[in-house]
Amino acid sequence: MQESKRLKKRSASGGLKAVLFDIDDTLYSTSEFAARARRNSVSAMIKTGLRLPHPLVMKELVEVINEFSSNYEHHFDKLLLRLPRNSYRTVNPIVLVASAVIAYHETKFKELVPFADVPSVLKKIAQTRLTLGIISAGLEIKQSEKLIRLKLYKFFHPKAIFISDQIGINKPNPKLYRRVCADLKINPSQVMYIGDNPVSDIDPANQIGMITVLVRRKGKHYQEAGLSRPDYVINNFQELWTILKKEYL
């Protein structure tokens, strides 16, 4: 049944024209990077004068992030409001916040890298007739910065980068995916979308008739299930390239 669905999509497409990607936990390990950066930030706060055990502070920081979302810009300010004041009475709290922010960004400068197989496969796809692009949820500056720091921006068509905050429609609303196809002037059946989240990436893309690829890299959505099945499931981008060569190029 899955194969018949795939063939139906392929026959309706009239030929694949675009391959679009999610960013987080698809092009790089967001989960691993974020965990390292947060640990380094807490260590910096303790080194600067915060007098609490690292595990306790980390637990509070994770709660702040879960409550205010990962895109909130004042995690460390909120963190200090939740900690006993006597734990940082010998240091100005804004200095603690600054030390955490610096540590986070230093981790970003040094350790934000794509999955090892991603650049070579994107380079191969970019040399074909296919348009490469992005559909990503998040803040426009933050998500754009990731593409630059990952050194992947050069592979994508500049008019095919779509970030939810810039468009005003967020995942998993299928309107985001319809808008992307409309702007690119491509039928959804002629677009392949690759993401790691069954609910936010695969379900809405399936809903409008895109060809869908679920990446299974053991990120935070690894064990989640959506309402629909992807057309393909891959463990790495080499498998993606094999699918493209065999069935679409």
GROMACS .gro file of C-alpha atoms in nm:
model
  249
    1MET     CA    1   0.000   0.000   0.000
    2GLN     CA    2   0.284   0.235   0.081
    3GLU     CA    3   0.445   0.157  -0.255
    4SER     CA    4   0.121   0.229  -0.443
    5LYS     CA    5   0.087   0.562  -0.263
    6ARG     CA    6   0.444   0.648  -0.361
    7LEU     CA    7   0.388   0.553  -0.724
    8LYS     CA    8   0.067   0.756  -0.733
    9LYS     CA    9   0.250   1.063  -0.607
   10ARG     CA   10   0.534   1.011  -0.852
   11SER     CA   11   0.304   0.965  -1.152
   12ALA     CA   12   0.104   1.273  -1.055
   13SER     CA   13   0.410   1.489  -1.013
   14GLY     CA   14   0.516   1.520  -1.374
   15GLY     CA   15   0.873   1.506  -1.247
   16LEU     CA   16   1.038   1.615  -0.925
   17LYS     CA   17   1.137   1.982  -0.935
   18ALA     CA   18   1.237   2.079  -0.580
   19VAL     CA   19   1.388   1.920  -0.270
   20LEU     CA   20   1.320   2.112   0.052
   21PHE     CA   21   1.462   2.051   0.397
   22ASP     CA   22   1.388   2.116   0.760
   23ILE     CA   23   1.693   2.250   0.952
   24ASP     CA   24   1.688   2.137   1.315
   25ASP     CA   25   1.783   1.771   1.372
   26THR     CA   26   1.772   1.726   0.994
   27LEU     CA   27   2.081   1.915   0.876
   28TYR     CA   28   2.258   1.912   1.212
   29SER     CA   29   2.206   1.768   1.560
   30THR     CA   30   2.006   2.040   1.729
   31SER     CA   31   1.941   1.827   2.035
   32GLU     CA   32   2.306   1.744   2.101
   33PHE     CA   33   2.429   2.095   2.029
   34ALA     CA   34   2.166   2.262   2.249
   35ALA     CA   35   2.245   2.028   2.538
   36ARG     CA   36   2.619   2.106   2.517
   37ALA     CA   37   2.563   2.478   2.487
   38ARG     CA   38   2.331   2.486   2.787
   39ARG     CA   39   2.572   2.281   2.999
   40ASN     CA   40   2.853   2.518   2.908
   41SER     CA   41   2.637   2.818   2.996
   42VAL     CA   42   2.555   2.681   3.340
   43SER     CA   43   2.923   2.601   3.400
   44ALA     CA   44   3.011   2.960   3.309
   45MET     CA   45   2.755   3.097   3.556
   46ILE     CA   46   2.895   2.880   3.835
   47LYS     CA   47   3.251   2.982   3.748
   48THR     CA   48   3.145   3.348   3.757
   49GLY     CA   49   2.995   3.321   4.105
   50LEU     CA   50   2.668   3.128   4.111
   51ARG     CA   51   2.681   2.903   4.418
   52LEU     CA   52   2.461   2.607   4.329
   53PRO     CA   53   2.527   2.253   4.199
   54HIS     CA   54   2.539   2.219   3.822
   55PRO     CA   55   2.263   1.950   3.801
   56LEU     CA   56   2.020   2.164   4.000
   57VAL     CA   57   2.076   2.469   3.780
   58MET     CA   58   2.046   2.260   3.465
   59LYS     CA   59   1.716   2.118   3.582
   60GLU     CA   60   1.577   2.468   3.638
   61LEU     CA   61   1.709   2.588   3.301
   62VAL     CA   62   1.542   2.300   3.118
   63GLU     CA   63   1.213   2.385   3.290
   64VAL     CA   64   1.247   2.749   3.181
   65ILE     CA   65   1.310   2.644   2.820
   66ASN     CA   66   1.014   2.405   2.823
   67GLU     CA   67   0.785   2.670   2.970
   68PHE     CA   68   0.894   2.968   2.758
   69SER     CA   69   1.004   2.782   2.438
   70SER     CA   70   1.351   2.749   2.292
   71ASN     CA   71   1.309   3.071   2.092
   72TYR     CA   72   1.258   3.285   2.403
   73GLU     CA   73   1.544   3.536   2.435
   74HIS     CA   74   1.569   3.569   2.816
   75HIS     CA   75   1.614   3.215   2.945
   76PHE     CA   76   1.896   3.304   3.182
   77ASP     CA   77   1.715   3.606   3.328
   78LYS     CA   78   1.415   3.386   3.404
   79LEU     CA   79   1.648   3.119   3.544
   80LEU     CA   80   1.790   3.357   3.804
   81LEU     CA   81   1.441   3.461   3.913
   82ARG     CA   82   1.379   3.096   4.005
   83LEU     CA   83   1.701   3.048   4.201
   84PRO     CA   84   1.760   3.150   4.566
   85ARG     CA   85   1.894   3.507   4.575
   86ASN     CA   86   2.159   3.417   4.828
   87SER     CA   87   2.312   3.182   4.570
   88TYR     CA   88   2.440   3.482   4.373
   89ARG     CA   89   2.456   3.756   4.638
   90THR     CA   90   2.829   3.815   4.575
   91VAL     CA   91   2.789   3.891   4.205
   92ASN     CA   92   2.574   4.120   3.994
   93PRO     CA   93   2.306   3.898   3.830
   94ILE     CA   94   2.349   4.067   3.492
   95VAL     CA   95   2.712   3.950   3.493
   96LEU     CA   96   2.592   3.593   3.544
   97VAL     CA   97   2.353   3.630   3.252
   98ALA     CA   98   2.631   3.775   3.035
   99SER     CA   99   2.864   3.487   3.119
  100ALA     CA  100   2.596   3.235   3.022
  101VAL     CA  101   2.519   3.409   2.694
  102ILE     CA  102   2.889   3.430   2.603
  103ALA     CA  103   2.942   3.061   2.679
  104TYR     CA  104   2.640   2.969   2.467
  105HIS     CA  105   2.764   3.171   2.170
  106GLU     CA  106   3.120   3.045   2.204
  107THR     CA  107   2.983   2.691   2.184
  108LYS     CA  108   2.792   2.795   1.873
  109PHE     CA  109   3.106   2.939   1.713
  110LYS     CA  110   3.313   2.627   1.781
  111GLU     CA  111   3.073   2.334   1.765
  112LEU     CA  112   2.782   2.412   1.532
  113VAL     CA  113   2.848   2.172   1.245
  114PRO     CA  114   2.626   1.974   1.006
  115PHE     CA  115   2.591   1.597   1.013
  116ALA     CA  116   2.899   1.458   0.836
  117ASP     CA  117   2.706   1.325   0.535
  118VAL     CA  118   2.503   1.641   0.471
  119PRO     CA  119   2.741   1.876   0.281
  120SER     CA  120   2.854   1.620   0.021
  121VAL     CA  121   2.498   1.509  -0.058
  122LEU     CA  122   2.367   1.866  -0.078
  123LYS     CA  123   2.650   1.944  -0.318
  124LYS     CA  124   2.548   1.652  -0.540
  125ILE     CA  125   2.181   1.755  -0.541
  126ALA     CA  126   2.275   2.118  -0.612
  127GLN     CA  127   2.450   2.000  -0.930
  128THR     CA  128   2.126   1.853  -1.065
  129ARG     CA  129   1.828   2.031  -1.218
  130LEU     CA  130   1.648   2.029  -0.880
  131THR     CA  131   1.584   2.341  -0.672
  132LEU     CA  132   1.708   2.307  -0.314
  133GLY     CA  133   1.532   2.496  -0.036
  134ILE     CA  134   1.433   2.520   0.328
  135ILE     CA  135   1.106   2.513   0.522
  136SER     CA  136   1.192   2.580   0.886
  137ALA     CA  137   1.000   2.676   1.197
  138GLY     CA  138   1.156   2.944   1.416
  139LEU     CA  139   1.283   3.300   1.424
  140GLU     CA  140   1.406   3.427   1.089
  141ILE     CA  141   1.742   3.561   1.210
  142LYS     CA  142   1.812   3.258   1.429
  143GLN     CA  143   1.734   3.004   1.157
  144SER     CA  144   1.920   3.201   0.889
  145GLU     CA  145   2.223   3.223   1.116
  146LYS     CA  146   2.228   2.844   1.140
  147LEU     CA  147   2.249   2.806   0.762
  148ILE     CA  148   2.542   3.048   0.751
  149ARG     CA  149   2.729   2.895   1.046
  150LEU     CA  150   2.674   2.544   0.913
  151LYS     CA  151   2.825   2.664   0.583
  152LEU     CA  152   2.529   2.521   0.394
  153TYR     CA  153   2.361   2.836   0.265
  154LYS     CA  154   2.551   2.817  -0.068
  155PHE     CA  155   2.363   2.501  -0.165
  156PHE     CA  156   2.013   2.654  -0.143
  157HIS     CA  157   1.828   2.874  -0.390
  158PRO     CA  158   1.798   3.219  -0.227
  159LYS     CA  159   1.429   3.239  -0.319
  160ALA     CA  160   1.355   2.895  -0.172
  161ILE     CA  161   1.430   2.963   0.195
  162PHE     CA  162   1.109   2.984   0.398
  163ILE     CA  163   1.109   3.050   0.773
  164SER     CA  164   0.782   3.045   0.965
  165ASP     CA  165   0.843   3.368   1.159
  166GLN     CA  166   0.904   3.555   0.834
  167ILE     CA  167   0.595   3.413   0.665
  168GLY     CA  168   0.356   3.436   0.959
  169ILE     CA  169   0.247   3.072   0.941
  170ASN     CA  170   0.403   2.807   1.164
  171LYS     CA  171   0.437   2.430   1.149
  172PRO     CA  172   0.236   2.209   1.147
  173ASN     CA  173  -0.016   2.430   0.965
  174PRO     CA  174  -0.036   2.293   0.607
  175LYS     CA  175  -0.091   2.652   0.489
  176LEU     CA  176   0.285   2.704   0.535
  177TYR     CA  177   0.360   2.428   0.288
  178ARG     CA  178   0.095   2.548   0.043
  179ARG     CA  179   0.242   2.900   0.058
  180VAL     CA  180   0.587   2.765  -0.021
  181CYS     CA  181   0.462   2.576  -0.326
  182ALA     CA  182   0.265   2.878  -0.445
  183ASP     CA  183   0.566   3.108  -0.411
  184LEU     CA  184   0.786   2.861  -0.597
  185LYS     CA  185   0.512   2.807  -0.859
  186ILE     CA  186   0.551   2.431  -0.822
  187ASN     CA  187   0.281   2.171  -0.769
  188PRO     CA  188   0.312   2.003  -0.423
  189SER     CA  189   0.346   1.664  -0.593
  190GLN     CA  190   0.665   1.794  -0.757
  191VAL     CA  191   0.826   1.874  -0.421
  192MET     CA  192   1.012   1.641  -0.187
  193TYR     CA  193   1.028   1.748   0.177
  194ILE     CA  194   1.280   1.603   0.423
  195GLY     CA  195   1.235   1.644   0.799
  196ASP     CA  196   1.276   1.468   1.133
  197ASN     CA  197   0.941   1.545   1.296
  198PRO     CA  198   0.651   1.313   1.199
  199VAL     CA  199   0.390   1.560   1.327
  200SER     CA  200   0.529   1.897   1.217
  201ASP     CA  201   0.714   1.791   0.902
  202ILE     CA  202   0.561   1.478   0.755
  203ASP     CA  203   0.188   1.510   0.834
  204PRO     CA  204   0.130   1.859   0.686
  205ALA     CA  205   0.351   1.790   0.384
  206ASN     CA  206   0.158   1.467   0.320
  207GLN     CA  207  -0.168   1.654   0.362
  208ILE     CA  208  -0.097   1.878   0.062
  209GLY     CA  209   0.051   1.597  -0.149
  210MET     CA  210   0.427   1.645  -0.119
  211ILE     CA  211   0.669   1.353  -0.142
  212THR     CA  212   0.783   1.307   0.218
  213VAL     CA  213   1.106   1.173   0.368
  214LEU     CA  214   1.147   1.112   0.741
  215VAL     CA  215   1.505   1.132   0.873
  216ARG     CA  216   1.567   0.899   1.167
  217ARG     CA  217   1.879   1.028   1.345
  218LYS     CA  218   1.768   0.972   1.705
  219GLY     CA  219   1.686   1.338   1.770
  220LYS     CA  220   1.417   1.452   2.011
  221HIS     CA  221   1.135   1.339   1.778
  222TYR     CA  222   1.288   0.996   1.713
  223GLN     CA  223   1.016   0.798   1.891
  224GLU     CA  224   0.721   1.014   1.789
  225ALA     CA  225   0.458   0.900   1.541
  226GLY     CA  226   0.242   1.111   1.315
  227LEU     CA  227  -0.103   1.055   1.170
  228SER     CA  228   0.037   0.960   0.830
  229ARG     CA  229   0.328   0.761   0.696
  230PRO     CA  230   0.620   0.915   0.508
  231ASP     CA  231   0.693   0.799   0.155
  232TYR     CA  232   1.047   0.716   0.262
  233VAL     CA  233   1.235   0.668   0.587
  234ILE     CA  234   1.612   0.725   0.586
  235ASN     CA  235   1.890   0.708   0.843
  236ASN     CA  236   2.131   0.940   0.661
  237PHE     CA  237   2.162   1.158   0.354
  238GLN     CA  238   2.352   0.894   0.154
  239GLU     CA  239   2.026   0.699   0.153
  240LEU     CA  240   1.847   1.012   0.034
  241TRP     CA  241   2.088   1.046  -0.258
  242THR     CA  242   2.034   0.681  -0.349
  243ILE     CA  243   1.656   0.737  -0.361
  244LEU     CA  244   1.691   1.048  -0.574
  245LYS     CA  245   1.927   0.882  -0.823
  246LYS     CA  246   1.722   0.564  -0.850
  247GLU     CA  247   1.372   0.708  -0.869
  248TYR     CA  248   1.378   1.078  -0.963
  249LEU     CA  249   1.689   1.176  -1.156
   0.00000   0.00000   0.00000
